[in-house]
Amino acid sequence: NAGVTQTPKFQVLKTGQSMTLQCAQDMNHEYMSWYRQDPGMGLRLIHYSVGAGITDQGEVPNGYNVSRSTTEDFPLRLLSAAPSQTSVYFCASSYAIYPNTGELFFGEGSRLTVL
Amino acid sequence: RKEVEQDPGPFNVPEGATVAFNCTYSNSASQSFFWYRQDCRKEPKLLMSVYSSGNEDGRFTAQLNRASQYISLLIRDSKLSDSATYLCVVNMPSSASKIIFGSGTRLSIRP
């Protein structure tokens, strides 16, 4: 029962470095999304996708890129990391899309520190 | 104005107490509402969906007030294991679905 798998779980970067957070789900969900969680801020939506080849911006998309070439994978790219991107990142997927919203299934999170 | 707002708490209540949280949302066209629970350093997990007629799941009751644009969560006979952060979740209708979380309400149950 893999569900939603995120890698890596922990990462330390230097300012200006690039990296990709990987997210894969094996539930054949059309909807996938990335959130970041900072203390006192709750989860904020970065980008989301309603199917392969379709992505859209969330609340805080600046500094992040995404692509969705397959139903299973939804990587999040940081092109030039900044200390403000230090956060916990969660990937989530759901079987339903608008106008219905189904349960979101989350990965275990990726803790990113940018020095 | 934030799209989904919650009282951050923390709420600190004794075991056995009843506690209620409210959450307000800004988009009157939102159609789906949920409460999620998040334990410390863990991922959020669905607690319950919120239906127009209100719904109950054991000690938990969720209600929706569309006129005032808020949802509520009531926990009766609280247990130590209910200590967590409770997140209000609302979809933002557009050409595709944006699912927005409130900042969460921290609940701590004391013996």
PDB file of N, CA, C and O in Angstrom, chain A residues 88-113:
ATOM      1  N   VAL A  88       8.258  22.701   5.156  1.00  0.00           N
ATOM      2  CA  VAL A  88       7.879  21.303   4.967  1.00  0.00           C
ATOM      3  C   VAL A  88       6.943  21.253   3.773  1.00  0.00           C
ATOM      4  O   VAL A  88       5.953  21.995   3.725  1.00  0.00           O
ATOM      5  N   TYR A  89       7.247  20.397   2.832  1.00  0.00           N
ATOM      6  CA  TYR A  89       6.464  20.290   1.603  1.00  0.00           C
ATOM      7  C   TYR A  89       5.676  18.991   1.606  1.00  0.00           C
ATOM      8  O   TYR A  89       6.201  17.929   1.900  1.00  0.00           O
ATOM      9  N   PHE A  90       4.404  19.115   1.289  1.00  0.00           N
ATOM     10  CA  PHE A  90       3.523  17.951   1.207  1.00  0.00           C
ATOM     11  C   PHE A  90       2.959  17.832  -0.199  1.00  0.00           C
ATOM     12  O   PHE A  90       2.470  18.808  -0.774  1.00  0.00           O
ATOM     13  N   CYS A  91       3.011  16.624  -0.717  1.00  0.00           N
ATOM     14  CA  CYS A  91       2.329  16.287  -1.954  1.00  0.00           C
ATOM     15  C   CYS A  91       1.037  15.576  -1.591  1.00  0.00           C
ATOM     16  O   CYS A  91       0.993  14.815  -0.614  1.00  0.00           O
ATOM     17  N   ALA A  92      -0.022  15.835  -2.350  1.00  0.00           N
ATOM     18  CA  ALA A  92      -1.308  15.196  -2.074  1.00  0.00           C
ATOM     19  C   ALA A  92      -1.993  14.837  -3.378  1.00  0.00           C
ATOM     20  O   ALA A  92      -1.792  15.497  -4.405  1.00  0.00           O
ATOM     21  N   SER A  93      -2.825  13.807  -3.335  1.00  0.00           N
ATOM     22  CA  SER A  93      -3.583  13.416  -4.517  1.00  0.00           C
ATOM     23  C   SER A  93      -5.013  13.103  -4.125  1.00  0.00           C
ATOM     24  O   SER A  93      -5.313  12.844  -2.952  1.00  0.00           O
ATOM     25  N   SER A  94      -5.884  13.145  -5.128  1.00  0.00           N
ATOM     26  CA  SER A  94      -7.299  12.884  -4.893  1.00  0.00           C
ATOM     27  C   SER A  94      -7.903  12.246  -6.125  1.00  0.00           C
ATOM     28  O   SER A  94      -7.481  12.524  -7.250  1.00  0.00           O
ATOM     29  N   TYR A  95      -8.937  11.447  -5.907  1.00  0.00           N
ATOM     30  CA  TYR A  95      -9.585  10.765  -7.020  1.00  0.00           C
ATOM     31  C   TYR A  95     -10.607  11.633  -7.719  1.00  0.00           C
ATOM     32  O   TYR A  95     -11.098  11.297  -8.776  1.00  0.00           O
ATOM     33  N   ALA A  96     -10.971  12.756  -7.124  1.00  0.00           N
ATOM     34  CA  ALA A  96     -12.052  13.565  -7.692  1.00  0.00           C
ATOM     35  C   ALA A  96     -11.551  14.952  -8.054  1.00  0.00           C
ATOM     36  O   ALA A  96     -10.663  15.492  -7.412  1.00  0.00           O
ATOM     37  N   ILE A  97     -12.115  15.527  -9.059  1.00  0.00           N
ATOM     38  CA  ILE A  97     -11.781  16.906  -9.429  1.00  0.00           C
ATOM     39  C   ILE A  97     -13.063  17.707  -9.523  1.00  0.00           C
ATOM     40  O   ILE A  97     -14.156  17.183  -9.427  1.00  0.00           O
ATOM     41  N   TYR A  98     -12.926  18.986  -9.699  1.00  0.00           N
ATOM     42  CA  TYR A  98     -14.050  19.925  -9.728  1.00  0.00           C
ATOM     43  C   TYR A  98     -15.157  19.454 -10.645  1.00  0.00           C
ATOM     44  O   TYR A  98     -14.893  18.967 -11.743  1.00  0.00           O
ATOM     45  N   PRO A  99     -16.425  19.599 -10.258  1.00  0.00           N
ATOM     46  CA  PRO A  99     -16.860  20.302  -9.059  1.00  0.00           C
ATOM     47  C   PRO A  99     -16.845  19.461  -7.797  1.00  0.00           C
ATOM     48  O   PRO A  99     -17.124  19.974  -6.717  1.00  0.00           O
ATOM     49  N   ASN A 100     -16.496  18.201  -7.917  1.00  0.00           N
ATOM     50  CA  ASN A 100     -16.429  17.375  -6.713  1.00  0.00           C
ATOM     51  C   ASN A 100     -15.014  17.378  -6.177  1.00  0.00           C
ATOM     52  O   ASN A 100     -14.039  17.368  -6.928  1.00  0.00           O
ATOM     53  N   THR A 101     -14.887  17.399  -4.896  1.00  0.00           N
ATOM     54  CA  THR A 101     -13.579  17.340  -4.259  1.00  0.00           C
ATOM     55  C   THR A 101     -13.554  16.144  -3.343  1.00  0.00           C
ATOM     56  O   THR A 101     -14.359  16.048  -2.433  1.00  0.00           O
ATOM     57  N   GLY A 102     -12.674  15.241  -3.618  1.00  0.00           N
ATOM     58  CA  GLY A 102     -12.589  14.048  -2.797  1.00  0.00           C
ATOM     59  C   GLY A 102     -11.556  14.191  -1.707  1.00  0.00           C
ATOM     60  O   GLY A 102     -10.908  15.221  -1.567  1.00  0.00           O
ATOM     61  N   GLU A 103     -11.382  13.147  -0.953  1.00  0.00           N
ATOM     62  CA  GLU A 103     -10.396  13.127   0.118  1.00  0.00           C
ATOM     63  C   GLU A 103      -9.001  13.286  -0.470  1.00  0.00           C
ATOM     64  O   GLU A 103      -8.658  12.663  -1.484  1.00  0.00           O
ATOM     65  N   LEU A 104      -8.201  14.117   0.176  1.00  0.00           N
ATOM     66  CA  LEU A 104      -6.808  14.269  -0.205  1.00  0.00           C
ATOM     67  C   LEU A 104      -5.963  13.263   0.551  1.00  0.00           C
ATOM     68  O   LEU A 104      -6.085  13.126   1.771  1.00  0.00           O
ATOM     69  N   PHE A 105      -5.117  12.567  -0.185  1.00  0.00           N
ATOM     70  CA  PHE A 105      -4.183  11.623   0.431  1.00  0.00           C
ATOM     71  C   PHE A 105      -2.794  12.248   0.340  1.00  0.00           C
ATOM     72  O   PHE A 105      -2.344  12.618  -0.741  1.00  0.00           O
ATOM     73  N   PHE A 106      -2.146  12.349   1.489  1.00  0.00           N
ATOM     74  CA  PHE A 106      -0.873  13.049   1.562  1.00  0.00           C
ATOM     75  C   PHE A 106       0.307  12.098   1.637  1.00  0.00           C
ATOM     76  O   PHE A 106       0.211  10.999   2.202  1.00  0.00           O
ATOM     77  N   GLY A 107       1.427  12.562   1.098  1.00  0.00           N
ATOM     78  CA  GLY A 107       2.690  11.934   1.395  1.00  0.00           C
ATOM     79  C   GLY A 107       3.151  12.324   2.786  1.00  0.00           C
ATOM     80  O   GLY A 107       2.512  13.143   3.469  1.00  0.00           O
ATOM     81  N   GLU A 108       4.268  11.765   3.212  1.00  0.00           N
ATOM     82  CA  GLU A 108       4.737  11.992   4.579  1.00  0.00           C
ATOM     83  C   GLU A 108       5.457  13.316   4.752  1.00  0.00           C
ATOM     84  O   GLU A 108       5.809  13.697   5.857  1.00  0.00           O
ATOM     85  N   GLY A 109       5.686  14.026   3.665  1.00  0.00           N
ATOM     86  CA  GLY A 109       6.311  15.333   3.750  1.00  0.00           C
ATOM     87  C   GLY A 109       7.806  15.298   3.458  1.00  0.00           C
ATOM     88  O   GLY A 109       8.475  14.275   3.661  1.00  0.00           O
ATOM     89  N   SER A 110       8.291  16.436   2.972  1.00  0.00           N
ATOM     90  CA  SER A 110       9.722  16.609   2.712  1.00  0.00           C
ATOM     91  C   SER A 110      10.178  17.870   3.432  1.00  0.00           C
ATOM     92  O   SER A 110       9.625  18.946   3.181  1.00  0.00           O
ATOM     93  N   ARG A 111      11.148  17.714   4.315  1.00  0.00           N
ATOM     94  CA  ARG A 111      11.630  18.873   5.086  1.00  0.00           C
ATOM     95  C   ARG A 111      12.839  19.467   4.381  1.00  0.00           C
ATOM     96  O   ARG A 111      13.870  18.798   4.255  1.00  0.00           O
ATOM     97  N   LEU A 112      12.680  20.688   3.919  1.00  0.00           N
ATOM     98  CA  LEU A 112      13.724  21.356   3.146  1.00  0.00           C
ATOM     99  C   LEU A 112      14.268  22.543   3.932  1.00  0.00           C
ATOM    100  O   LEU A 112      13.499  23.364   4.433  1.00  0.00           O
ATOM    101  N   THR A 113      15.582  22.603   4.044  1.00  0.00           N
ATOM    102  CA  THR A 113      16.254  23.743   4.665  1.00  0.00           C
ATOM    103  C   THR A 113      17.167  24.379   3.641  1.00  0.00           C
ATOM    104  O   THR A 113      17.969  23.687   3.000  1.00  0.00           O
TER     105      THR A 113
END
